[in-house]
């Protein structure tokens, strides 16, 4: 009988056969829509407020909740390796400027800030972009082209709220929060493009132009550098993408990893990527840039970010911000101003690129030792897009691999969260991201090694004991010692 159970796991072709997938589907907001893949479950806690619908959480939030069910605690997180985090380490790194330690709070800063942000900070952002990307260009950014927002997702939400009923192009894989944005703002009609791993997930600009002509795409949404694949659109490709903003389409680029570029030669350290370099007229080109202190300055807790674009966009964002989020933290906006000094920013970039390139190379070397070769190594961001397809089932899918690593006190992000699928209709086993996990090398080196050691233990266990130990016995909550559904397997 046990052999029959193992045979089912080896040949799983549908999410209903997988315990890890059932746990995901039973989580609030993640049930399939439109079709009944699994028996419907009723959670009374979700039924208490009429009209409330769970939108589904982003990958990092879901994985954190599953980690908490397995004993993870933010007060004792040093016991875990969080290779799922979408944030860089925030402490000192070699040769970087000193980290901020105190925040001044003049009396005026206790008032609300404008929904577009403090003028002096907006001026500092515009100046940094002009110095870094727009020297000797006639058209220059001013504070009127900058809107300060309380986080990147807040910026994306403000932008989404002011876009009309349009076809919106996005790519697979891409940043997990786009799924919720495209689901929540119904006027955006999502049109997906699956990127080809054999072409290193390159966005085909010529095909995009054809899609604009044949499908009527009005908005192009993309991260650059690319989360989760670690690739980057640059040079002529980026120039052509930006040019679409002069040809009737709006281009929205999430540039939060614009400093995380790993050049082959040290002479190129300090360079960064932005579409701002190729904008011709800052008030006419329909190019929207979202960035902030979160990743590049390694200050995710500050929630000080910005949206850059034509002046008429910023006035619209002021209005959407007035009812969506109310604006960013006033004292922290003031504290951010000196951090945007171009010389300070360059010193931060050089130190960051050296340190994170070292961590990237370390992680890739250790994965190679484990015979987990990375098909498309990252040239940017702080992520490794790891293909598990060559592992034996059920370890060869991201959700099961994730659940097994939770038992080893390690967090990764299953690839399915980067399959931007707003309707949630697809059988997860058919997802092009199903066999992947995203590993973050954002944490300190000691945490990276802790997580890689956990991966090594799982692989060693598979080699020594076979696959009977995997694919079952997952905890649903911290109070539940074992998944009740797994008892049948264990007792066979």
Coordinates of N, CA and C in Angstrom, one line a residue, residues 174-315:
X174 N 7.3 37.4 -13.0 CA 7.6 38.8 -12.6 C 7.2 39.0 -11.1
X175 N 7.3 40.2 -10.6 CA 7.1 40.5 -9.2 C 5.8 40.0 -8.7
X176 N 5.7 39.3 -7.6 CA 4.5 38.7 -7.1 C 3.4 39.6 -6.8
X177 N 3.7 40.9 -6.4 CA 2.6 41.8 -6.0 C 1.8 42.3 -7.3
X178 N 2.3 42.1 -8.5 CA 1.5 42.5 -9.7 C 0.3 41.7 -9.8
X179 N 0.3 40.5 -9.2 CA -0.9 39.7 -9.3 C -2.0 40.3 -8.5
X180 N -1.7 40.8 -7.3 CA -2.8 41.5 -6.5 C -3.2 42.8 -7.1
X181 N -2.3 43.6 -7.6 CA -2.6 44.9 -8.2 C -3.5 44.6 -9.4
X182 N -3.2 43.7 -10.3 CA -4.1 43.4 -11.5 C -5.4 42.8 -11.1
X183 N -5.5 42.1 -9.9 CA -6.7 41.6 -9.5 C -7.6 42.7 -8.8
X184 N -7.0 43.6 -8.1 CA -7.7 44.6 -7.3 C -8.3 45.7 -8.1
X185 N -7.5 46.1 -9.1 CA -7.9 47.2 -10.0 C -8.5 46.7 -11.3
X186 N -9.8 46.6 -11.3 CA -10.5 45.8 -12.3 C -10.4 46.5 -13.7
X187 N -10.1 47.8 -13.7 CA -10.1 48.5 -15.0 C -8.9 48.1 -15.8
X188 N -7.9 47.5 -15.1 CA -6.7 47.0 -15.9 C -7.0 45.6 -16.4
X189 N -7.1 45.5 -17.7 CA -7.4 44.1 -18.3 C -6.0 43.5 -18.5
X190 N -5.7 42.4 -17.7 CA -4.3 41.8 -17.8 C -4.1 41.0 -19.1
X191 N -3.0 41.2 -19.8 CA -2.6 40.4 -20.9 C -1.2 39.9 -20.7
X192 N -1.1 38.5 -20.5 CA 0.2 38.0 -20.1 C 1.1 37.7 -21.3
X193 N 2.4 37.7 -21.1 CA 3.4 37.2 -22.0 C 4.3 36.3 -21.2
X194 N 4.4 35.0 -21.6 CA 5.4 34.1 -20.9 C 6.7 34.2 -21.5
X195 N 7.7 34.6 -20.7 CA 9.1 34.7 -21.1 C 9.7 33.4 -21.3
X196 N 10.6 33.2 -22.2 CA 11.2 32.0 -22.6 C 12.6 31.8 -21.8
X197 N 12.6 30.7 -20.9 CA 13.9 30.5 -20.2 C 15.1 30.2 -21.1
X198 N 14.8 29.6 -22.3 CA 15.9 29.3 -23.2 C 16.5 30.5 -23.8
X199 N 15.7 31.7 -23.7 CA 16.2 32.9 -24.2 C 16.6 33.9 -23.0
X200 N 16.9 33.2 -21.9 CA 17.2 33.9 -20.7 C 16.2 34.9 -20.2
X201 N 14.9 34.6 -20.4 CA 13.8 35.4 -20.0 C 13.9 36.8 -20.6
X202 N 14.4 36.9 -21.8 CA 14.5 38.2 -22.4 C 13.2 38.7 -22.9
X203 N 12.8 40.0 -22.6 CA 11.6 40.6 -23.1 C 11.9 40.9 -24.6
X204 N 11.1 40.4 -25.5 CA 11.2 40.6 -26.9 C 10.5 41.9 -27.3
X205 N 11.3 42.9 -27.5 CA 10.7 44.3 -27.7 C 9.9 44.3 -29.1
X206 N 10.4 43.6 -30.1 CA 9.8 43.5 -31.4 C 8.4 42.9 -31.2
X207 N 8.4 41.8 -30.5 CA 7.1 41.1 -30.3 C 6.1 42.0 -29.5
X208 N 6.7 42.7 -28.5 CA 5.8 43.6 -27.7 C 5.2 44.7 -28.6
X209 N 6.0 45.2 -29.6 CA 5.4 46.2 -30.6 C 4.3 45.5 -31.4
X210 N 4.5 44.3 -31.8 CA 3.4 43.6 -32.6 C 2.2 43.4 -31.7
X211 N 2.4 43.1 -30.4 CA 1.2 42.9 -29.5 C 0.5 44.2 -29.3
X212 N 1.2 45.3 -29.3 CA 0.6 46.6 -29.1 C -0.3 46.9 -30.3
X213 N 0.2 46.5 -31.5 CA -0.6 46.8 -32.7 C -1.8 45.8 -32.9
X214 N -1.6 44.6 -32.5 CA -2.6 43.6 -32.8 C -3.6 43.4 -31.6
X215 N -3.1 43.7 -30.4 CA -4.0 43.4 -29.2 C -4.5 44.7 -28.6
X216 N -3.9 45.9 -29.0 CA -4.3 47.1 -28.5 C -3.8 47.4 -27.1
X217 N -2.6 46.9 -26.8 CA -2.0 47.1 -25.5 C -1.8 48.6 -25.2
X218 N -2.2 49.1 -24.1 CA -2.1 50.5 -23.8 C -1.0 50.7 -22.7
X219 N -0.8 49.7 -21.8 CA 0.1 49.8 -20.7 C 1.1 48.6 -20.7
X220 N 2.4 48.9 -20.5 CA 3.4 47.8 -20.4 C 3.9 47.9 -18.9
X221 N 3.7 46.9 -18.1 CA 4.2 46.8 -16.7 C 5.3 45.8 -16.6
X222 N 6.4 46.2 -16.0 CA 7.6 45.3 -15.9 C 8.5 45.7 -14.8
X223 N 9.2 44.8 -14.2 CA 10.3 45.1 -13.3 C 11.6 45.1 -14.1
X224 N 12.4 46.1 -13.7 CA 13.8 46.1 -14.4 C 14.7 46.8 -13.4
X225 N 15.8 46.1 -13.0 CA 16.1 44.7 -13.2 C 14.9 43.8 -12.8
X226 N 15.0 42.5 -13.3 CA 13.9 41.6 -13.3 C 13.9 40.8 -12.0
X227 N 12.8 40.9 -11.3 CA 12.5 40.0 -10.2 C 11.5 39.0 -10.6
X228 N 11.8 37.6 -10.6 CA 12.8 37.0 -9.8 C 14.0 36.5 -10.5
X229 N 14.1 36.7 -11.8 CA 15.1 36.0 -12.6 C 16.5 36.6 -12.5
X230 N 16.6 37.8 -12.0 CA 17.9 38.4 -11.9 C 18.5 38.9 -13.2
X231 N 17.7 39.0 -14.2 CA 18.1 39.5 -15.5 C 17.8 41.0 -15.6
X232 N 18.3 41.7 -16.7 CA 18.1 43.1 -16.8 C 17.9 43.6 -18.2
X233 N 17.0 44.5 -18.4 CA 16.8 45.1 -19.8 C 17.7 46.3 -19.8
X234 N 18.6 46.4 -20.8 CA 19.6 47.5 -20.8 C 19.9 47.8 -22.2
X235 N 20.7 48.9 -22.4 CA 21.2 49.2 -23.7 C 20.1 49.5 -24.7
X236 N 20.3 49.0 -25.9 CA 19.3 49.3 -26.9 C 17.9 48.8 -26.7
X237 N 17.9 47.6 -26.0 CA 16.6 47.0 -25.6 C 15.8 48.0 -24.7
X238 N 16.5 48.5 -23.7 CA 15.8 49.5 -22.8 C 15.4 50.8 -23.5
X239 N 16.3 51.2 -24.4 CA 16.0 52.4 -25.2 C 14.8 52.2 -26.1
X240 N 14.6 51.0 -26.7 CA 13.4 50.8 -27.5 C 12.2 50.6 -26.7
X241 N 12.3 50.0 -25.5 CA 11.2 49.9 -24.6 C 10.7 51.3 -24.2
X242 N 11.6 52.2 -23.8 CA 11.2 53.5 -23.4 C 10.6 54.3 -24.6
X243 N 11.0 54.0 -25.8 CA 10.5 54.7 -26.9 C 9.0 54.4 -27.1
X244 N 8.5 53.3 -26.6 CA 7.1 52.9 -26.7 C 6.3 54.0 -26.0
X245 N 6.8 54.7 -25.0 CA 6.2 55.7 -24.3 C 6.0 57.0 -25.1
X246 N 6.6 57.0 -26.3 CA 6.4 58.1 -27.2 C 5.5 57.7 -28.4
X247 N 5.0 56.5 -28.4 CA 4.3 55.9 -29.5 C 2.9 55.5 -29.2
X248 N 2.4 56.0 -28.0 CA 1.0 55.8 -27.7 C 0.7 54.8 -26.6
X249 N 1.8 54.2 -26.0 CA 1.6 53.3 -24.9 C 2.3 53.9 -23.6
X250 N 1.8 53.5 -22.5 CA 2.4 53.9 -21.2 C 3.3 52.8 -20.7
X251 N 4.5 53.1 -20.4 CA 5.5 52.1 -19.9 C 5.7 52.4 -18.4
X252 N 5.4 51.4 -17.6 CA 5.6 51.5 -16.1 C 6.7 50.5 -15.7
X253 N 7.8 51.1 -15.2 CA 8.9 50.3 -14.9 C 9.2 50.4 -13.4
X254 N 9.2 49.2 -12.8 CA 9.5 49.0 -11.3 C 11.1 48.8 -11.3
X255 N 11.8 49.9 -10.8 CA 13.2 49.9 -10.9 C 13.9 49.8 -9.5
X256 N 13.3 49.0 -8.6 CA 13.8 48.9 -7.2 C 15.1 48.3 -7.1
X257 N 15.6 47.5 -8.1 CA 16.9 46.9 -8.0 C 17.9 47.6 -9.0
X258 N 17.7 48.8 -9.2 CA 18.5 49.5 -10.2 C 20.0 49.6 -9.9
X259 N 20.3 49.5 -8.6 CA 21.7 49.5 -8.2 C 22.3 48.1 -8.1
X260 N 21.5 47.1 -8.1 CA 22.0 45.7 -8.0 C 22.5 45.2 -9.3
X261 N 23.5 45.8 -9.8 CA 24.1 45.4 -11.1 C 25.5 44.9 -10.8
X262 N 25.9 43.8 -11.4 CA 27.2 43.1 -11.1 C 28.1 43.1 -12.3
X263 N 28.9 44.2 -12.5 CA 29.8 44.2 -13.6 C 30.9 43.3 -13.6
X264 N 31.4 42.9 -14.7 CA 32.6 42.0 -14.8 C 33.8 42.7 -14.4
X265 N 33.9 44.0 -14.7 CA 35.1 44.8 -14.4 C 34.9 45.8 -13.3
X266 N 35.8 45.9 -12.4 CA 35.7 46.8 -11.3 C 35.5 48.3 -11.7
X267 N 36.1 48.6 -12.9 CA 36.0 50.0 -13.4 C 34.5 50.4 -13.6
X268 N 33.6 49.4 -13.8 CA 32.2 49.7 -14.0 C 31.4 49.7 -12.7
X269 N 32.0 49.5 -11.6 CA 31.3 49.5 -10.3 C 30.7 50.9 -10.1
X270 N 29.6 51.0 -9.5 CA 28.9 52.3 -9.3 C 27.9 52.6 -10.3
X271 N 27.9 52.0 -11.5 CA 26.9 52.3 -12.5 C 25.6 51.6 -12.2
X272 N 24.5 52.2 -12.6 CA 23.2 51.7 -12.4 C 22.4 51.8 -13.6
X273 N 21.1 51.2 -13.5 CA 20.2 51.1 -14.7 C 19.0 51.9 -14.4
X274 N 18.6 52.7 -15.4 CA 17.2 53.4 -15.3 C 16.8 53.8 -16.6
X275 N 15.5 53.6 -16.8 CA 14.9 54.1 -18.1 C 15.0 55.6 -18.2
X276 N 15.2 56.3 -17.1 CA 15.4 57.8 -17.1 C 16.4 58.2 -18.1
X277 N 17.4 57.4 -18.4 CA 18.5 57.7 -19.3 C 18.0 57.9 -20.7
X278 N 16.9 57.2 -21.1 CA 16.4 57.2 -22.5 C 15.2 58.0 -22.7
X279 N 14.6 58.6 -21.6 CA 13.5 59.5 -21.8 C 13.9 60.8 -22.5
X280 N 13.2 61.2 -23.5 CA 13.6 62.4 -24.3 C 13.0 63.6 -23.7
X281 N 11.7 63.6 -23.4 CA 11.0 64.7 -22.8 C 10.3 64.3 -21.5
X282 N 10.7 64.8 -20.4 CA 10.2 64.2 -19.1 C 8.7 64.5 -18.9
X283 N 8.1 65.4 -19.7 CA 6.7 65.7 -19.5 C 5.9 65.2 -20.7
X284 N 6.5 64.7 -21.7 CA 5.7 64.2 -22.8 C 5.9 62.6 -23.0
X285 N 7.0 62.0 -22.7 CA 7.2 60.6 -22.8 C 6.4 59.9 -21.7
X286 N 5.5 59.0 -22.0 CA 4.6 58.3 -21.1 C 5.4 57.2 -20.4
X287 N 6.4 57.5 -19.6 CA 7.3 56.6 -18.9 C 7.2 56.8 -17.4
X288 N 6.8 55.8 -16.7 CA 6.6 56.0 -15.2 C 7.6 55.1 -14.5
X289 N 8.4 55.7 -13.6 CA 9.4 55.0 -12.9 C 9.0 54.9 -11.4
X290 N 9.1 53.7 -10.8 CA 8.8 53.5 -9.4 C 10.1 53.0 -8.7
X291 N 10.6 53.6 -7.7 CA 11.8 53.2 -7.0 C 11.7 53.8 -5.6
X292 N 12.8 53.7 -4.8 CA 12.8 54.2 -3.5 C 14.0 53.8 -2.7
X293 N 13.9 54.1 -1.4 CA 15.0 53.7 -0.4 C 15.0 52.3 -0.1
X294 N 14.0 51.5 -0.3 CA 13.8 50.2 0.2 C 14.9 49.3 -0.1
X295 N 15.3 49.1 -1.4 CA 16.3 48.2 -1.8 C 17.7 48.8 -1.9
X296 N 17.8 49.9 -2.7 CA 19.1 50.5 -3.0 C 19.8 51.0 -1.8
X297 N 19.0 51.7 -1.0 CA 19.6 52.3 0.2 C 19.5 51.3 1.4
X298 N 18.9 50.2 1.2 CA 18.7 49.1 2.2 C 18.0 49.7 3.4
X299 N 16.9 50.3 3.2 CA 16.1 50.9 4.3 C 14.6 50.5 4.1
X300 N 14.3 49.2 4.1 CA 12.9 48.8 3.8 C 11.9 49.3 4.9
X301 N 12.4 49.5 6.1 CA 11.5 49.9 7.1 C 11.1 51.3 7.1
X302 N 11.7 52.1 6.3 CA 11.4 53.5 6.2 C 10.1 53.8 5.4
X303 N 9.9 53.0 4.4 CA 8.7 53.1 3.5 C 8.7 54.5 2.9
X304 N 9.8 54.9 2.3 CA 10.0 56.2 1.6 C 10.4 55.8 0.2
X305 N 9.5 56.0 -0.7 CA 9.7 55.7 -2.1 C 9.2 56.8 -3.0
X306 N 9.3 56.6 -4.3 CA 8.8 57.6 -5.2 C 8.4 57.1 -6.6
X307 N 7.5 57.9 -7.2 CA 7.1 57.6 -8.6 C 7.5 58.9 -9.4
X308 N 8.2 58.6 -10.5 CA 8.7 59.7 -11.4 C 8.0 59.6 -12.8
X309 N 7.5 60.7 -13.3 CA 6.9 60.7 -14.6 C 6.5 62.1 -15.0
X310 N 5.7 62.3 -16.0 CA 5.2 63.6 -16.5 C 4.4 64.3 -15.3
X311 N 4.5 65.6 -15.4 CA 3.8 66.4 -14.3 C 2.4 66.1 -14.2
X312 N 1.7 65.9 -15.3 CA 0.2 65.6 -15.2 C -0.1 64.3 -14.5
X313 N 0.9 63.4 -14.6 CA 0.8 62.1 -13.8 C 0.8 62.4 -12.3
X314 N 1.8 63.2 -11.9 CA 2.0 63.5 -10.5 C 0.8 64.2 -9.9
X315 N 0.1 65.0 -10.6 CA -1.1 65.6 -10.0 C -2.2 64.6 -9.8

